[in-house]
Coordinates of C-alpha atoms and ligand atoms in Angstrom, one line a residue:
M1 CA -113.9 -99.2 140.3
H2 CA -115.6 -100.0 137.0
P3 CA -115.9 -103.7 136.1
F4 CA -113.2 -105.0 133.8
S5 CA -112.0 -108.3 132.5
F6 CA -108.4 -109.6 133.2
T7 CA -106.3 -111.9 131.1
K8 CA -102.7 -113.0 131.5
A9 CA -100.8 -113.0 128.3
P10 CA -98.9 -116.3 127.8
S11 CA -96.7 -115.0 125.0
T12 CA -95.7 -111.7 123.4
R13 CA -97.7 -112.6 120.3
E14 CA -100.9 -113.1 122.4
A15 CA -100.3 -109.9 124.3
L16 CA -100.0 -107.9 121.1
E17 CA -103.2 -109.6 119.8
A18 CA -105.1 -108.6 122.9
G19 CA -103.6 -105.1 122.7
R20 CA -104.7 -104.8 119.1
R21 CA -108.2 -105.6 120.2
G22 CA -108.1 -102.6 122.7
G23 CA -106.8 -104.4 125.8
R24 CA -104.8 -102.3 128.3
Y25 CA -101.4 -103.6 129.3
I26 CA -100.6 -103.9 133.0
A27 CA -97.2 -104.7 134.3
G28 CA -96.5 -104.0 138.1
G29 CA -99.9 -102.4 138.4
T30 CA -98.6 -99.9 141.0
T31 CA -100.1 -96.8 139.3
L32 CA -102.7 -98.2 136.9
V33 CA -104.7 -99.8 139.7
D34 CA -104.7 -96.6 141.7
L35 CA -106.1 -94.7 138.8
M36 CA -108.7 -97.4 138.2
R37 CA -109.8 -97.2 141.9
E38 CA -110.2 -93.4 141.5
T39 CA -112.1 -94.0 138.2
V40 CA -109.7 -91.8 136.4
E41 CA -108.9 -94.8 134.2
R42 CA -111.7 -97.2 133.1
P43 CA -110.1 -99.9 130.9
E44 CA -112.5 -102.7 130.0
T45 CA -109.8 -105.3 129.5
L46 CA -106.5 -105.6 131.4
V47 CA -103.8 -107.7 129.7
D48 CA -101.2 -108.8 132.3
I49 CA -97.8 -108.7 130.6
S50 CA -95.7 -109.5 133.7
G51 CA -94.8 -113.0 132.4
L52 CA -93.3 -111.9 129.1
P53 CA -89.6 -112.3 128.5
L54 CA -88.8 -108.6 128.6
D55 CA -86.8 -108.7 131.9
E56 CA -83.2 -108.6 131.0
V57 CA -80.4 -106.0 131.0
T58 CA -78.0 -106.6 128.1
V59 CA -75.0 -104.8 126.7
T60 CA -75.6 -103.9 123.1
E61 CA -73.2 -104.6 120.2
R62 CA -72.2 -101.0 120.1
G63 CA -71.5 -101.0 123.9
G64 CA -74.7 -99.3 125.1
L65 CA -77.2 -100.9 127.6
R66 CA -80.6 -102.3 126.8
I67 CA -83.0 -102.5 129.7
G68 CA -86.1 -104.7 129.2
A69 CA -89.4 -103.0 129.8
L70 CA -90.3 -105.6 132.6
V71 CA -87.1 -105.1 134.5
T72 CA -88.2 -103.8 137.9
M73 CA -87.1 -100.4 139.1
S74 CA -85.1 -102.2 142.0
E75 CA -83.4 -104.6 139.6
A76 CA -82.4 -101.9 137.2
A77 CA -81.1 -99.6 139.9
A78 CA -79.1 -102.4 141.5
H79 CA -77.7 -103.9 138.2
R80 CA -73.9 -103.8 138.2
K81 CA -73.7 -102.5 134.6
V82 CA -76.3 -99.8 135.2
R83 CA -74.6 -98.7 138.5
T84 CA -71.1 -98.6 137.1
T85 CA -71.7 -97.1 133.6
Y86 CA -74.8 -94.9 134.2
P87 CA -75.0 -94.0 137.9
V88 CA -77.5 -91.2 136.9
V89 CA -80.0 -94.0 136.0
S90 CA -79.5 -95.9 139.3
Q91 CA -79.8 -92.7 141.3
A92 CA -82.9 -91.5 139.6
L93 CA -84.6 -94.9 140.2
E94 CA -83.4 -95.1 143.8
L95 CA -84.8 -91.6 144.5
S96 CA -88.2 -92.7 143.1
A97 CA -91.3 -93.9 145.1
S98 CA -90.5 -96.4 147.9
A99 CA -88.6 -99.7 148.1
Q100 CA -91.8 -101.7 148.1
L101 CA -93.1 -99.9 145.0
R102 CA -89.7 -100.2 143.2
N103 CA -89.8 -104.0 143.8
M104 CA -93.1 -104.3 141.9
A105 CA -92.9 -101.4 139.4
T106 CA -91.3 -101.9 136.0
L107 CA -89.3 -99.6 133.8
G108 CA -91.9 -99.6 131.0
G109 CA -94.6 -98.7 133.5
N110 CA -92.4 -96.0 135.0
I111 CA -92.0 -94.1 131.7
M112 CA -95.7 -94.6 130.9
Q113 CA -97.0 -93.3 134.3
R114 CA -99.4 -90.5 134.1
T115 CA -99.1 -87.1 135.7
R116 CA -99.6 -86.5 139.5
C117 CA -101.6 -83.3 138.8
T118 CA -104.2 -83.3 141.5
Y119 CA -106.9 -82.0 139.1
F120 CA -106.2 -84.9 136.7
R121 CA -106.7 -87.3 139.6
D122 CA -109.8 -85.6 140.9
V123 CA -112.7 -86.7 138.7
T124 CA -114.8 -83.8 140.0
A125 CA -112.4 -81.3 138.5
V126 CA -112.2 -80.3 134.8
C127 CA -109.1 -81.6 133.0
N128 CA -108.3 -81.7 129.3
K129 CA -106.0 -84.6 129.8
R130 CA -108.7 -86.8 131.4
E131 CA -111.6 -85.3 129.4
P132 CA -110.6 -83.5 126.2
G133 CA -112.2 -80.1 125.9
S134 CA -113.4 -79.8 129.5
G135 CA -110.8 -77.2 130.6
C136 CA -107.7 -77.0 132.8
A137 CA -108.5 -76.5 136.5
A138 CA -104.8 -76.2 137.3
R139 CA -104.1 -73.1 135.2
E140 CA -106.1 -70.9 137.6
G141 CA -106.0 -73.3 140.5
Y142 CA -103.3 -74.2 143.1
N143 CA -100.4 -74.9 140.6
R144 CA -97.4 -74.9 142.9
T145 CA -96.1 -78.2 141.7
H146 CA -97.0 -77.7 138.0
A147 CA -94.8 -77.2 134.9
I148 CA -93.1 -74.0 133.8
L149 CA -91.7 -75.4 130.6
G150 CA -93.5 -77.0 127.6
T151 CA -97.0 -76.0 128.8
S152 CA -100.0 -75.0 126.6
E153 CA -103.2 -73.3 127.2
D154 CA -104.8 -76.7 127.6
C155 CA -102.4 -78.3 130.1
V156 CA -99.7 -77.4 132.6
A157 CA -99.1 -80.9 134.2
T158 CA -95.6 -82.2 134.8
H159 CA -94.3 -85.6 133.8
P160 CA -93.6 -87.4 137.0
S161 CA -91.0 -90.0 136.1
D162 CA -87.4 -89.5 137.5
A163 CA -85.9 -92.3 135.4
A164 CA -87.3 -90.6 132.3
V165 CA -85.2 -87.5 133.1
A166 CA -82.0 -89.6 133.1
F167 CA -83.1 -91.3 129.9
A168 CA -83.8 -88.0 128.2
A169 CA -80.3 -86.6 129.3
L170 CA -78.6 -89.7 127.9
D171 CA -80.4 -89.6 124.5
A172 CA -81.9 -93.1 125.1
R173 CA -84.2 -94.8 122.6
V174 CA -87.5 -96.6 123.3
H175 CA -88.0 -100.0 121.6
L176 CA -91.6 -100.8 120.6
L177 CA -93.3 -103.8 119.2
G178 CA -96.7 -103.6 117.6
P179 CA -99.1 -105.3 115.2
D180 CA -97.0 -103.8 112.4
G181 CA -93.7 -104.9 113.7
A182 CA -90.8 -103.5 115.7
R183 CA -89.5 -99.9 115.7
S184 CA -87.5 -97.6 118.0
V185 CA -88.0 -93.9 118.7
P186 CA -85.7 -91.4 120.4
F187 CA -86.7 -90.8 123.9
A188 CA -87.2 -87.1 123.1
D189 CA -89.9 -88.0 120.6
F190 CA -91.6 -90.7 122.8
L191 CA -93.2 -88.5 125.4
L192 CA -95.4 -85.8 123.8
R193 CA -95.8 -82.2 124.9
P194 CA -99.5 -81.4 125.6
G195 CA -100.2 -78.8 122.9
S196 CA -104.0 -78.9 122.2
T197 CA -104.2 -82.7 122.7
P198 CA -102.9 -83.3 126.3
N199 CA -104.8 -86.6 126.4
R200 CA -102.2 -88.0 123.9
E201 CA -99.1 -88.5 126.0
Q202 CA -96.9 -91.0 124.2
A203 CA -96.0 -91.6 120.6
L204 CA -97.5 -95.1 120.8
S205 CA -99.9 -96.7 118.3
K206 CA -102.8 -98.8 119.4
G207 CA -101.6 -102.1 120.9
E208 CA -97.9 -101.2 120.8
L209 CA -95.8 -102.6 123.6
I210 CA -92.6 -101.1 125.0
T211 CA -90.0 -103.9 124.9
A212 CA -86.9 -102.0 126.2
V213 CA -85.1 -98.7 126.7
E214 CA -81.7 -98.5 125.1
I215 CA -79.0 -96.2 126.4
P216 CA -76.4 -95.5 123.7
A217 CA -72.7 -96.1 124.4
C218 CA -71.1 -93.0 125.8
P219 CA -67.4 -91.9 125.7
R220 CA -65.4 -93.1 128.7
P221 CA -64.8 -92.0 131.4
L222 CA -68.4 -90.6 132.0
K223 CA -69.3 -89.1 135.3
S224 CA -73.0 -88.9 136.0
G225 CA -75.6 -88.4 138.7
Y226 CA -79.1 -87.3 139.5
L227 CA -80.2 -84.6 142.0
K228 CA -83.9 -84.4 143.2
V229 CA -85.3 -81.5 145.1
R230 CA -88.6 -82.2 146.8
D231 CA -90.8 -81.1 149.8
R232 CA -89.6 -84.1 151.9
Q233 CA -86.6 -86.3 151.6
S234 CA -88.3 -89.6 150.6
Y235 CA -91.5 -90.9 148.9
E236 CA -92.1 -87.7 147.1
F237 CA -92.1 -86.4 143.5
A238 CA -89.6 -83.8 142.3
L239 CA -90.2 -80.0 142.5
T240 CA -87.1 -79.8 140.4
S241 CA -84.4 -82.3 139.4
A242 CA -81.3 -82.5 137.3
A243 CA -79.7 -85.4 135.5
V244 CA -76.1 -84.7 134.5
A245 CA -73.5 -86.7 132.6
L246 CA -70.1 -85.3 131.7
H247 CA -67.2 -86.7 129.7
I248 CA -64.0 -84.8 130.8
R249 CA -60.7 -85.6 129.2
G250 CA -57.4 -83.7 129.5
G251 CA -59.1 -81.3 132.0
V252 CA -61.7 -80.2 129.3
I253 CA -65.4 -81.1 129.1
R254 CA -65.7 -83.0 125.8
E255 CA -69.3 -84.0 126.1
A256 CA -72.2 -82.9 128.3
K257 CA -75.7 -84.4 128.7
V258 CA -78.2 -82.5 130.9
A259 CA -81.9 -82.7 131.5
A260 CA -84.3 -81.4 134.2
G261 CA -87.4 -82.9 135.8
G262 CA -90.3 -81.6 137.9
V263 CA -90.5 -78.5 135.7
G264 CA -91.6 -79.6 132.2
T265 CA -94.6 -81.3 130.7
V266 CA -92.1 -83.8 129.5
P267 CA -88.5 -84.5 130.8
W268 CA -86.7 -81.3 129.8
K269 CA -83.5 -81.6 127.9
L270 CA -81.2 -78.5 128.3
P271 CA -79.2 -78.1 125.1
A272 CA -78.1 -74.5 125.9
V273 CA -76.6 -75.7 129.2
E274 CA -74.8 -78.5 127.4
R275 CA -73.4 -76.1 124.7
A276 CA -72.2 -73.8 127.5
L277 CA -70.2 -76.6 129.0
I278 CA -68.6 -78.3 126.0
G279 CA -64.9 -77.2 125.4
E280 CA -64.6 -75.5 128.8
R281 CA -62.6 -76.4 131.8
P282 CA -64.6 -77.2 135.0
S283 CA -64.8 -74.3 137.4
E284 CA -67.2 -72.7 139.9
R285 CA -67.9 -69.9 137.4
L286 CA -68.6 -72.3 134.6
W287 CA -71.3 -74.2 136.6
A288 CA -73.0 -71.0 137.4
R289 CA -72.8 -69.5 133.9
A290 CA -74.0 -72.7 132.2
A291 CA -76.9 -73.1 134.6
E292 CA -78.1 -69.5 134.0
S293 CA -79.9 -70.7 130.8
A294 CA -81.6 -73.7 132.5
A295 CA -85.0 -71.9 132.7
D296 CA -84.9 -70.2 129.4
G297 CA -88.4 -70.0 127.9
A298 CA -90.1 -70.7 131.3
R299 CA -93.7 -69.5 131.7
P300 CA -94.3 -69.8 135.4
L301 CA -97.9 -69.8 136.9
E302 CA -99.2 -67.9 139.9
H303 CA -97.9 -70.4 142.5
N304 CA -94.8 -71.8 141.0
R305 CA -92.6 -68.8 140.2
F306 CA -90.1 -70.1 142.7
K307 CA -89.3 -73.0 140.3
V308 CA -87.4 -70.7 137.9
E309 CA -84.7 -69.9 140.4
L310 CA -84.8 -73.3 142.0
L311 CA -84.3 -75.0 138.6
K312 CA -81.1 -72.9 137.9
R313 CA -79.7 -73.7 141.4
T314 CA -80.6 -77.4 141.1
V315 CA -78.7 -77.6 137.7
E316 CA -75.8 -75.6 139.0
R317 CA -75.4 -77.7 142.1
Q318 CA -75.6 -81.0 140.2
L319 CA -73.1 -79.8 137.6
R320 CA -70.7 -79.0 140.5
I321 CA -71.4 -82.4 142.2
V322 CA -70.8 -84.4 139.0
G323 CA -68.0 -82.1 137.6
E324 CA -66.0 -82.1 140.7
S325 CA -66.5 -85.8 141.7
K326 CA -63.4 -88.1 141.7
Ligands
FAD401 C1 -97.0 -93.4 146.2 C2 -96.2 -93.4 144.9 C3 -95.1 -92.6 144.8 C4 -94.3 -92.6 143.6 N1 -93.2 -91.9 143.5 C5 -92.5 -91.8 142.4 C6 -91.4 -91.0 142.2 O1 -90.9 -90.3 143.1 N2 -90.7 -91.1 141.0 C7 -91.2 -91.8 140.0 O2 -90.5 -91.8 138.9 N3 -92.2 -92.6 140.1 C8 -92.9 -92.6 141.2 N4 -94.1 -93.4 141.4 C9 -94.6 -94.0 140.2 C10 -94.0 -95.4 140.0 O3 -92.7 -95.4 139.7 C11 -94.9 -96.1 139.0 O4 -96.1 -96.4 139.7 C12 -94.3 -97.4 138.4 O5 -93.1 -97.1 137.8 C13 -95.3 -97.9 137.3 O6 -94.8 -99.2 136.9 P1 -95.8 -100.4 136.9 O7 -95.0 -101.5 136.3 O8 -96.4 -100.7 138.2 O9 -96.9 -99.8 135.8 P2 -98.4 -100.2 135.7 O10 -99.2 -99.6 136.8 O11 -98.6 -101.7 135.5 O12 -98.7 -99.5 134.3 C14 -98.6 -98.1 134.2 C15 -99.0 -97.7 132.7 O13 -98.0 -98.2 131.9 C16 -98.5 -99.0 130.8 N5 -97.5 -100.0 130.6 C17 -96.8 -100.7 131.5 N6 -95.9 -101.5 130.9 C18 -96.0 -101.3 129.6 C19 -95.3 -101.7 128.4 N7 -94.3 -102.6 128.5 N8 -95.7 -101.3 127.2 C20 -96.7 -100.4 127.1 N9 -97.4 -99.9 128.1 C21 -97.0 -100.3 129.3 C22 -99.9 -99.5 131.4 O14 -100.8 -99.8 130.4 C23 -100.3 -98.3 132.2 O15 -100.9 -97.3 131.4 C24 -94.8 -93.4 142.5 C25 -95.9 -94.2 142.6 C26 -96.7 -94.2 143.8 C27 -97.9 -95.0 143.9

């Protein structure tokens, strides 16, 4: 581990000031410390933000939910409002990491976590994300767990967060506070596709702090859920996953929100699947037909061709589970 200095921010203003000077925020520390131990990350200054007042879940004026960036994954998953209005978020969180990690890890840190690509985490391998211009060892390497959607010549790493897939499906917004004030960005614009700059992963300016994630109000009733397919049943990242939310009234699907994980360089929203569902009556044939377009545009690599079919089946199964639930 490289030497670093550590300071605990006593207030948001002082955190922002330290961030502006180049300090790196640390919340639960469950992933940043690992990366520092492996020397993948070498921040000179850590700014501990865990004492800031960003740990509440509140109902917004328009009836949505605002989850503070420092709410832990366990607290968010267990929160009554989250569980009852957006089970897809609770389930995505509960299927993440382990209970011990979820007790420490925060929501802000979760959406900011970096890829689990083994070449990114191995400092002896080339990686454009870690060292721009050095190359991508995964492209020709063992790329079974890598992305099939949103990839570029320079990077094929997946985004690992499960909660981010639920947030993408629900068209959430990320609230930010920086030296120039507060702003919010749609979740879809917050995490960046790699293109030719895979080292740039979020639409964050220097020193900006995530303050909350806001889920907009959805029409009621809304049925939702998250399905995660992985090599083992716990403590493992997704090979594929599907976040689905459906508003069904009078026997017809009026609104559909669908996104996939484990397959994209960012959480992958599925607008073609959503369009195929809206205005239709739930049926076995509909789930299969809608899921058929889930992998449109996929560019599989040598070892992950199986993800194309697995993605369609994951989406189809989750549409059925949510669409036919009571
Ligand atoms: C063994 C293991 C298994 C895991 N499995 C899963 C899984 O299955 N699914 C899943 O989704 N995740 C998984 N994770 C990841 C886990 O969810 C993250 O480690 C955790 O959410 C990070 O939160 P944290 O508060 O500890 O972040 P930290 O480690 O403190 O920070 C992570 C990053 O976020 C930045 N950051 C933190 N908070 C803010 C903020 N408010 N504003 C701006 N930047 C901020 C930090 O600067 C840092 O870059 C796993 C982790 C481990 C170690």
